[in-house]
PDB file of C-alpha atoms in Angstrom:
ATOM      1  CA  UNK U   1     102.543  74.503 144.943  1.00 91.00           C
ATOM      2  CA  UNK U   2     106.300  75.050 144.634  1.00 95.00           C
ATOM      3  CA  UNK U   3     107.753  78.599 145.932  1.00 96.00           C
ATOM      4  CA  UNK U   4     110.867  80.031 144.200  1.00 98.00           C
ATOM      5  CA  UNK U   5     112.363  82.914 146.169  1.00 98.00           C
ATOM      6  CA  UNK U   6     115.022  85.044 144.560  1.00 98.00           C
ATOM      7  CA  UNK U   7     117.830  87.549 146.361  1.00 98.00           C
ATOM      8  CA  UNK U   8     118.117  89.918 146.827  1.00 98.00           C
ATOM      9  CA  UNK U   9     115.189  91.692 145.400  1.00 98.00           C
ATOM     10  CA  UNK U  10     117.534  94.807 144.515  1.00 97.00           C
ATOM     11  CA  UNK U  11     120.975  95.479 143.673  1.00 97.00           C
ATOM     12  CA  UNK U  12     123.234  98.407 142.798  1.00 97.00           C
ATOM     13  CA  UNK U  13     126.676  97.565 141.154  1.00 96.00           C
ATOM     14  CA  UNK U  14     128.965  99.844 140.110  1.00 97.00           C
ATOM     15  CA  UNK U  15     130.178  99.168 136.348  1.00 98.00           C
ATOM     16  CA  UNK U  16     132.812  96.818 136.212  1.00 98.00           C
ATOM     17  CA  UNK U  17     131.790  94.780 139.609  1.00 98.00           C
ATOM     18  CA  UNK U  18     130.883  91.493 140.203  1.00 97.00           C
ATOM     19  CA  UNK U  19     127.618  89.983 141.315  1.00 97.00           C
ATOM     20  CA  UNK U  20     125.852  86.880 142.722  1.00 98.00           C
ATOM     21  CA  UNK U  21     121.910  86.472 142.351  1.00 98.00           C
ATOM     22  CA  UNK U  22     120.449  83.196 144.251  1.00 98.00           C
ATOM     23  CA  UNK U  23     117.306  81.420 143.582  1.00 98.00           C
ATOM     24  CA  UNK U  24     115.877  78.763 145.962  1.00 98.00           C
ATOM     25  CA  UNK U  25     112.889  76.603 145.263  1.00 98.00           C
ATOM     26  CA  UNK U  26     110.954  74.461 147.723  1.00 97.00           C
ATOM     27  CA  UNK U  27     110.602  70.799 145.850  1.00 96.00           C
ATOM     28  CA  UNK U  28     112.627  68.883 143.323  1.00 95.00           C
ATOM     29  CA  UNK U  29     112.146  70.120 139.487  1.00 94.00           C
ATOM     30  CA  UNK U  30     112.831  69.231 136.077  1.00 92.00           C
ATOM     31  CA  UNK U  31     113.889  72.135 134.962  1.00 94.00           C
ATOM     32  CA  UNK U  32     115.405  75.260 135.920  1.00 97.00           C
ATOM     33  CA  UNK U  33     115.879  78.733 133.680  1.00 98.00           C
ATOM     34  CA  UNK U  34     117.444  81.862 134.127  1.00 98.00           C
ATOM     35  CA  UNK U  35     115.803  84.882 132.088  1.00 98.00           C
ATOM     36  CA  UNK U  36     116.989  88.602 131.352  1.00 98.00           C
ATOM     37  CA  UNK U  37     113.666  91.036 131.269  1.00 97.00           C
ATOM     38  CA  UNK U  38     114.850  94.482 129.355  1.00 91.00           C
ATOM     39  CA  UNK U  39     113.101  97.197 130.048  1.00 88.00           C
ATOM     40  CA  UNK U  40     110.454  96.174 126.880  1.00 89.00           C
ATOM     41  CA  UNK U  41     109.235  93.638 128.466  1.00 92.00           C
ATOM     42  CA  UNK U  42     111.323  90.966 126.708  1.00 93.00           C
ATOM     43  CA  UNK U  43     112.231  87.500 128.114  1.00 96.00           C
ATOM     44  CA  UNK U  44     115.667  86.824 127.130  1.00 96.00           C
ATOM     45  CA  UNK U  45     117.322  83.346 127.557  1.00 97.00           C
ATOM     46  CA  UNK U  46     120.223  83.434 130.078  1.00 98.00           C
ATOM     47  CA  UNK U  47     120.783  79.738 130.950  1.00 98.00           C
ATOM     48  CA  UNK U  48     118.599  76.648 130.825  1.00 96.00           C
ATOM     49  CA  UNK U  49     120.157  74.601 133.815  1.00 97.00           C
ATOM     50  CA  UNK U  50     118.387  71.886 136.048  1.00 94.00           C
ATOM     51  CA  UNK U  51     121.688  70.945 137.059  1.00 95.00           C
ATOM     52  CA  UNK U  52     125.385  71.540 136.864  1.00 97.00           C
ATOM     53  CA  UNK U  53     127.195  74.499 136.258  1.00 98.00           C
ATOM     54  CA  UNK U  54     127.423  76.443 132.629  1.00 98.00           C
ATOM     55  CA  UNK U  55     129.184  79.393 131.144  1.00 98.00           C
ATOM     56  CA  UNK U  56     128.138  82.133 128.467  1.00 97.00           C
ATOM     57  CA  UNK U  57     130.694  85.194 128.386  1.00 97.00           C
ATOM     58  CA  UNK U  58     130.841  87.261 131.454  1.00 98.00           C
ATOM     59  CA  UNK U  59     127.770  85.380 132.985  1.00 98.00           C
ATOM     60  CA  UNK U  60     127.789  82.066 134.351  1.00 98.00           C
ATOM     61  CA  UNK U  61     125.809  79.683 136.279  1.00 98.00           C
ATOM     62  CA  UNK U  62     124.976  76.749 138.970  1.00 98.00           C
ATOM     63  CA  UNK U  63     122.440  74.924 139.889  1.00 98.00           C
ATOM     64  CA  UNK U  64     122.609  72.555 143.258  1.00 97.00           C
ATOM     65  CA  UNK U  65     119.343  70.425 142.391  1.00 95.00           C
ATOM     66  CA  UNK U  66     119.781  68.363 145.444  1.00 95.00           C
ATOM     67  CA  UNK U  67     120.123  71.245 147.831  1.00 97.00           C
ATOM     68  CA  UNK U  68     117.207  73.315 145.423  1.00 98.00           C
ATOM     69  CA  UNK U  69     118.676  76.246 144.352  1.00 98.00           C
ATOM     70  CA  UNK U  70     120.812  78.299 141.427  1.00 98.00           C
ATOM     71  CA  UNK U  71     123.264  80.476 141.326  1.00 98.00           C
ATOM     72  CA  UNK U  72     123.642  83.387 138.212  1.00 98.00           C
ATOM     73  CA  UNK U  73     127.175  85.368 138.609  1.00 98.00           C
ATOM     74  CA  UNK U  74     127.472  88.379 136.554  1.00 98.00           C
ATOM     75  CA  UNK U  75     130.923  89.723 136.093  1.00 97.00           C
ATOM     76  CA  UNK U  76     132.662  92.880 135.123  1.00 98.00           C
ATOM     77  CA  UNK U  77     128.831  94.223 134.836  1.00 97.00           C
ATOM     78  CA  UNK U  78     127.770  96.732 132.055  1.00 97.00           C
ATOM     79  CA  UNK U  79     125.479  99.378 131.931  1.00 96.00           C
ATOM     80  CA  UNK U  80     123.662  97.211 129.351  1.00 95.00           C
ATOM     81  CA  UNK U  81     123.165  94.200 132.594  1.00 96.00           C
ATOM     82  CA  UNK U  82     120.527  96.149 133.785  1.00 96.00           C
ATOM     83  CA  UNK U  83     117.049  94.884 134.033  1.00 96.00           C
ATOM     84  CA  UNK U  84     115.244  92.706 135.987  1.00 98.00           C
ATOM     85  CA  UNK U  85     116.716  88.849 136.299  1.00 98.00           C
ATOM     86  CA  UNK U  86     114.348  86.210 136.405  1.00 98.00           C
ATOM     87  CA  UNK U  87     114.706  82.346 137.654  1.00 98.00           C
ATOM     88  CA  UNK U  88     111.639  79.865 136.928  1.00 98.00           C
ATOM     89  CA  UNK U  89     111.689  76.226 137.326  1.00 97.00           C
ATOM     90  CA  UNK U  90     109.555  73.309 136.264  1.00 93.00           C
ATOM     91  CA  UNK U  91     107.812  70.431 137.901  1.00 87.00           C
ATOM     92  CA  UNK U  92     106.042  69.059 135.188  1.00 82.00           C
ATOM     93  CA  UNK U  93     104.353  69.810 131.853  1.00 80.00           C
ATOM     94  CA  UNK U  94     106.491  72.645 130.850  1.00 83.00           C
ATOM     95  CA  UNK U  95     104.738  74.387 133.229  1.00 91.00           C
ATOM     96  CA  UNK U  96     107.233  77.025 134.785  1.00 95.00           C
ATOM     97  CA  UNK U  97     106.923  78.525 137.900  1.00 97.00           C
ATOM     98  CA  UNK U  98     108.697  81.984 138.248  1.00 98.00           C
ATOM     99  CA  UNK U  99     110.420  83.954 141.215  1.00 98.00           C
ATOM    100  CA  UNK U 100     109.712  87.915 141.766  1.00 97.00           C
ATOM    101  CA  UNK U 101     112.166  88.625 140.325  1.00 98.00           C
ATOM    102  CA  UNK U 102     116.159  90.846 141.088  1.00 98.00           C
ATOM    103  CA  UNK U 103     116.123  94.454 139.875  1.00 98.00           C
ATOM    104  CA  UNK U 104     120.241  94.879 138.960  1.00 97.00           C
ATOM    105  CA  UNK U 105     121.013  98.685 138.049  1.00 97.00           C
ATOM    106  CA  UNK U 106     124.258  99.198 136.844  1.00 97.00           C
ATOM    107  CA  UNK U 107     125.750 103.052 136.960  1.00 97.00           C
ATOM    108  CA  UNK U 108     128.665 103.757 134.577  1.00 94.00           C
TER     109      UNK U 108
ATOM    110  CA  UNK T   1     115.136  80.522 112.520  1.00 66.00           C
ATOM    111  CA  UNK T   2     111.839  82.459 113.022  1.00 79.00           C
ATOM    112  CA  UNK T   3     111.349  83.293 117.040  1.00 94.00           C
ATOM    113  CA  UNK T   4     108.450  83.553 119.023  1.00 97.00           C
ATOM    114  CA  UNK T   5     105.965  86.368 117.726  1.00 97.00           C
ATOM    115  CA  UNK T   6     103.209  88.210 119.473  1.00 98.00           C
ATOM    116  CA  UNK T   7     100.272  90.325 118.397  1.00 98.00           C
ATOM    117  CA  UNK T   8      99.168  92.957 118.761  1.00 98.00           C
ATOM    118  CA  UNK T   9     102.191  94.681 120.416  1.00 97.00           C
ATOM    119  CA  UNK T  10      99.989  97.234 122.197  1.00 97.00           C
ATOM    120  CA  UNK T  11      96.329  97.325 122.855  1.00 97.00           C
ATOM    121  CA  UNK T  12      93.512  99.651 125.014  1.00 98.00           C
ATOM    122  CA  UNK T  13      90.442  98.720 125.775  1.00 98.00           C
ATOM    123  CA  UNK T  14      87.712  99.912 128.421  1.00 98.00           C
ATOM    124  CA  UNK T  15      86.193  97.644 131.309  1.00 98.00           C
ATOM    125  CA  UNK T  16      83.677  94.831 129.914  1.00 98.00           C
ATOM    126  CA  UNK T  17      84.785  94.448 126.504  1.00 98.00           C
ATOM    127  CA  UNK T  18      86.197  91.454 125.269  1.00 98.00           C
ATOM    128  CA  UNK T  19      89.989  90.837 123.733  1.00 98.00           C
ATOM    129  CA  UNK T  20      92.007  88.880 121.504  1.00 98.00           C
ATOM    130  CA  UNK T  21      96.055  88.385 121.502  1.00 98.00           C
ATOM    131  CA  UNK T  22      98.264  86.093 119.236  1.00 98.00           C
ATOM    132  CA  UNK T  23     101.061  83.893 118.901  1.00 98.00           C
ATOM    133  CA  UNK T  24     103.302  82.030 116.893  1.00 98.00           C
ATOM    134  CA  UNK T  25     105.371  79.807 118.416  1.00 97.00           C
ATOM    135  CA  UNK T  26     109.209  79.537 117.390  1.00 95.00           C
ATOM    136  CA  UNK T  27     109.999  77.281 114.178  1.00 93.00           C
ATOM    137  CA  UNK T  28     109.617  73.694 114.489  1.00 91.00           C
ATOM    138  CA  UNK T  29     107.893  74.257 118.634  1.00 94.00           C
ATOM    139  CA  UNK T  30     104.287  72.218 119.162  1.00 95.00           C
ATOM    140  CA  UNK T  31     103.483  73.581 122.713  1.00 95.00           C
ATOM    141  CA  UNK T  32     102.270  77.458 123.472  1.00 97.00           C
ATOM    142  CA  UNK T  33     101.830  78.620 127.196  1.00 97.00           C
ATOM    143  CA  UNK T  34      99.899  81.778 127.963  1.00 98.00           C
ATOM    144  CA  UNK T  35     101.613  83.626 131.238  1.00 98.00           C
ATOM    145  CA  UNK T  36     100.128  87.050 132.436  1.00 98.00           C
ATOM    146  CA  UNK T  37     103.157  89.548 134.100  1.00 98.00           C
ATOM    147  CA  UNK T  38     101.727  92.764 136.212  1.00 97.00           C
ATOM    148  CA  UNK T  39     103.476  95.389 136.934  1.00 94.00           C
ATOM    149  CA  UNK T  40     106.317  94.744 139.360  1.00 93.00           C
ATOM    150  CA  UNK T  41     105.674  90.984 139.370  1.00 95.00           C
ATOM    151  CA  UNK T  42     107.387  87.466 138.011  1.00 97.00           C
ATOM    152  CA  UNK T  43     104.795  85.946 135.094  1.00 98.00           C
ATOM    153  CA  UNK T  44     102.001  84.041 136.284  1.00 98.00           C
ATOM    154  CA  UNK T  45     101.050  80.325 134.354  1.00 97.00           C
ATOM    155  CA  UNK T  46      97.422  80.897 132.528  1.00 98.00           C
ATOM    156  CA  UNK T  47      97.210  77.413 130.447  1.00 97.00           C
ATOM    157  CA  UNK T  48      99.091  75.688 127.799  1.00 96.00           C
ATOM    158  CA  UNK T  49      97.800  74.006 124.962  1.00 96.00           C
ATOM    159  CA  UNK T  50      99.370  71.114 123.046  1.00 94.00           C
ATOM    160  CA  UNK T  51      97.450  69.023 119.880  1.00 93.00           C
ATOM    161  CA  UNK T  52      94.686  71.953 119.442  1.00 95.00           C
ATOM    162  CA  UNK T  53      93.834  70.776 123.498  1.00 96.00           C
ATOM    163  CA  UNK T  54      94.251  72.930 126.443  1.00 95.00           C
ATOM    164  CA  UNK T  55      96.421  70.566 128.652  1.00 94.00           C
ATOM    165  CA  UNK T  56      97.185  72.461 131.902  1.00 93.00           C
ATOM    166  CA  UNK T  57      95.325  75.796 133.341  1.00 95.00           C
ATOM    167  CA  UNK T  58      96.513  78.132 135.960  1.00 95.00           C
ATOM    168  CA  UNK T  59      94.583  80.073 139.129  1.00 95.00           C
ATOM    169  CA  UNK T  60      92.665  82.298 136.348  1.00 97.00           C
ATOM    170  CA  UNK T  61      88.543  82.644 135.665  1.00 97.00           C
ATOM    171  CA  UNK T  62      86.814  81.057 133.172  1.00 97.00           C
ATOM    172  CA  UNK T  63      87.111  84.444 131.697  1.00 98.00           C
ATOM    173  CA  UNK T  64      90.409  83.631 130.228  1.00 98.00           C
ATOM    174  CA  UNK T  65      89.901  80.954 127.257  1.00 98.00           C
ATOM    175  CA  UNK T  66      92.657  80.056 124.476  1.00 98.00           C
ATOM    176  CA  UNK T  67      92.681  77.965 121.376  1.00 97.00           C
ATOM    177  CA  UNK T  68      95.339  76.653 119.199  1.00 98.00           C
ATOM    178  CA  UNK T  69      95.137  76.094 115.521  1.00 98.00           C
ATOM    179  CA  UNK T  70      96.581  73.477 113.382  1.00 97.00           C
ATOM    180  CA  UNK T  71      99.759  74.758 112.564  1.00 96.00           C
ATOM    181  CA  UNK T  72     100.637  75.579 116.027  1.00 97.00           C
ATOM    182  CA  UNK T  73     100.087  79.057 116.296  1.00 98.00           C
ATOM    183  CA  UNK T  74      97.188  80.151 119.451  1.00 98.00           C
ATOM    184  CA  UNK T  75      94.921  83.149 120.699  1.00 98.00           C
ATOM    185  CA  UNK T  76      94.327  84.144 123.958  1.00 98.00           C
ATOM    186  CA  UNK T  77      90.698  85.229 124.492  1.00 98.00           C
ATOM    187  CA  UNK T  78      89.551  87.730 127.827  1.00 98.00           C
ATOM    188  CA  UNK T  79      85.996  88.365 128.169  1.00 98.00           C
ATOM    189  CA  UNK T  80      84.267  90.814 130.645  1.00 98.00           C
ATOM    190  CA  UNK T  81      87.854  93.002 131.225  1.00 98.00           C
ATOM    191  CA  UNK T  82      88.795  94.391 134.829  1.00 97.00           C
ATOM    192  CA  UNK T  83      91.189  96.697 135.152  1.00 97.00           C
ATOM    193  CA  UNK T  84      93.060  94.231 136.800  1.00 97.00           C
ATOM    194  CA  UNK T  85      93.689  92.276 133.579  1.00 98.00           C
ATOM    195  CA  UNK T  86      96.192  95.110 132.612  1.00 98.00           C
ATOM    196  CA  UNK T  87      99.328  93.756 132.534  1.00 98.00           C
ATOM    197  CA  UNK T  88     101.569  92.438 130.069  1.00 98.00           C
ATOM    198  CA  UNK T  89     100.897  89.335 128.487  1.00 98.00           C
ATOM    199  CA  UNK T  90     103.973  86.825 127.586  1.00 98.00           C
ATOM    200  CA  UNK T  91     103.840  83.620 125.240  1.00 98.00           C
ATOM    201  CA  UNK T  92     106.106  80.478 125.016  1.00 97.00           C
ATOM    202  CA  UNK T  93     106.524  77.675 123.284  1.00 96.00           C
ATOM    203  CA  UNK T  94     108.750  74.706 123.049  1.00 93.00           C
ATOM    204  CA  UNK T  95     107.954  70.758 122.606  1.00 89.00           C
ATOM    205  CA  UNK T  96     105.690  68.243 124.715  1.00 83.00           C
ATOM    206  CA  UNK T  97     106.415  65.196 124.422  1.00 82.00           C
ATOM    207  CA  UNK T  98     109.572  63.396 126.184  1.00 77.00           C
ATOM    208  CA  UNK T  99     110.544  67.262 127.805  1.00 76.00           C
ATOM    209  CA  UNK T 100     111.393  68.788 129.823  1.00 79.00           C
ATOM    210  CA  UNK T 101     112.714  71.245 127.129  1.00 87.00           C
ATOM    211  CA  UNK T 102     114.453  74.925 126.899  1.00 92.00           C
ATOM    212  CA  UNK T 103     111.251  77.160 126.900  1.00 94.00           C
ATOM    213  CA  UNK T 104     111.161  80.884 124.502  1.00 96.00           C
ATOM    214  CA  UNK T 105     108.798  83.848 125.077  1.00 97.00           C
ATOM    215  CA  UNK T 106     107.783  85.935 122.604  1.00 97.00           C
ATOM    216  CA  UNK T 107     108.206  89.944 123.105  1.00 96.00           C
ATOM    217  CA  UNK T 108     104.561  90.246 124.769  1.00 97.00           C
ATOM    218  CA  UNK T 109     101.864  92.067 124.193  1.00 98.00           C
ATOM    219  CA  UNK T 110     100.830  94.968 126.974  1.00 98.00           C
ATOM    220  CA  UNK T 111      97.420  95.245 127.979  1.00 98.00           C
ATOM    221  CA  UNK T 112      95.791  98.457 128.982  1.00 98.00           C
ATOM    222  CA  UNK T 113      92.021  98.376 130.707  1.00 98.00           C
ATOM    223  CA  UNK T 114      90.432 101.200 131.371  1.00 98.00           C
TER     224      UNK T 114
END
């Protein structure tokens, strides 16, 4: 089956900085979505984005379908960013296929 | 605009018993999936069902059954618990037909075996 691989697994920012987390995927999809897990347990919608790039607020994103992978920048991070950031992507059936995940901790 | 719900929120039970967990799926949404997250882990697919028919099943036992009821809403059933069914359990829904479509989980419902 398909394997999504996120990076890095960790990250430490310092409130205020910037931030890149990749996803890569290993076939061609339908779909591709970008999820915000606070610490309830909570899937949060970032970005639904198979292709093209989109922006909400401080967070923004790109996805390069023909070179399989997506791009989530976080800027001028807040205390409130932290969790753990999720990509998943979708072959077929609404059947989504999720990464392990990248644990962002922001200190104030 | 009503979201995804889960029930219940929280729930114990001891090895070999049997459980139950709900979901309705956001307003207007045909389609729920079933996805099991343990600790420290992305989700995991289980099956989705679309029409009152399970249409696609993950890598999980025969252990794990589901059912969806007329107006959309759909239980996840676990017989014979291990303790490595603990974990949190996450619903979405969204459309079928024509997709592929924005998906939205509901808050989850966290599983405790012991």
């Amino acid at each position: 089956g398909i394997q999504v691989e996120q990076s890095p697994p960790d990250l430490i920012l310092q409130e205020g900085a910037n931030s890149t987390l990749r996803c890569n995927f290993s076939d061609s999809v339908n779909n591709l979505q970008w999820f915000h897990q606070n610490p309830w347990g909570q899937l949060i919608n970032l970005f639904y984005i198979p292709s093209g790039t989109k922006q909400n607020g401080r967070l923004s994103a790109t996805t390069v379908a023909t070179e399989r992978y997506s791009l989530l920048y976080i800027s001028s991070s807040q205390t409130t960013d932290s969790g753990v950031y999720f990509c998943a992507v979708e072959q077929y059936g609404n059947k989504l296929v999720f990464g392990a995940g990248t644990i962002l901790r922001v200190k104030s | 605009d009503a979201g995804v719900t889960q029930s219940p929120t929280h729930l114990i039970k001891t090895r070999g018993q049997q459980v139950t967990l709900r979901c309705s799926p956001k307003s207007g949404h045909d389609t729920v999936s079933w996805y099991q997250q343990a600790l420290g882990q992305g989700p995991q697919f289980i099956f989705q069902y679309y029409e009152e028919e399970e249409r696609q099943r993950g890598n999980f036992p025969d252990r794990f059954s589901g059912h969806q009821f007329p107006n959309y809403s759909s239980e996840l059933n676990v017989n014979a618990l291990w303790l490595g069914d603990s974990a949190l359990y996450l619903c979405a829904s969204s459309w079928y037909l024509d997709g592929p479509y924005e998906q939205y989980f509901g808050p989850g419902t966290r599983l405790t075996v012991t």
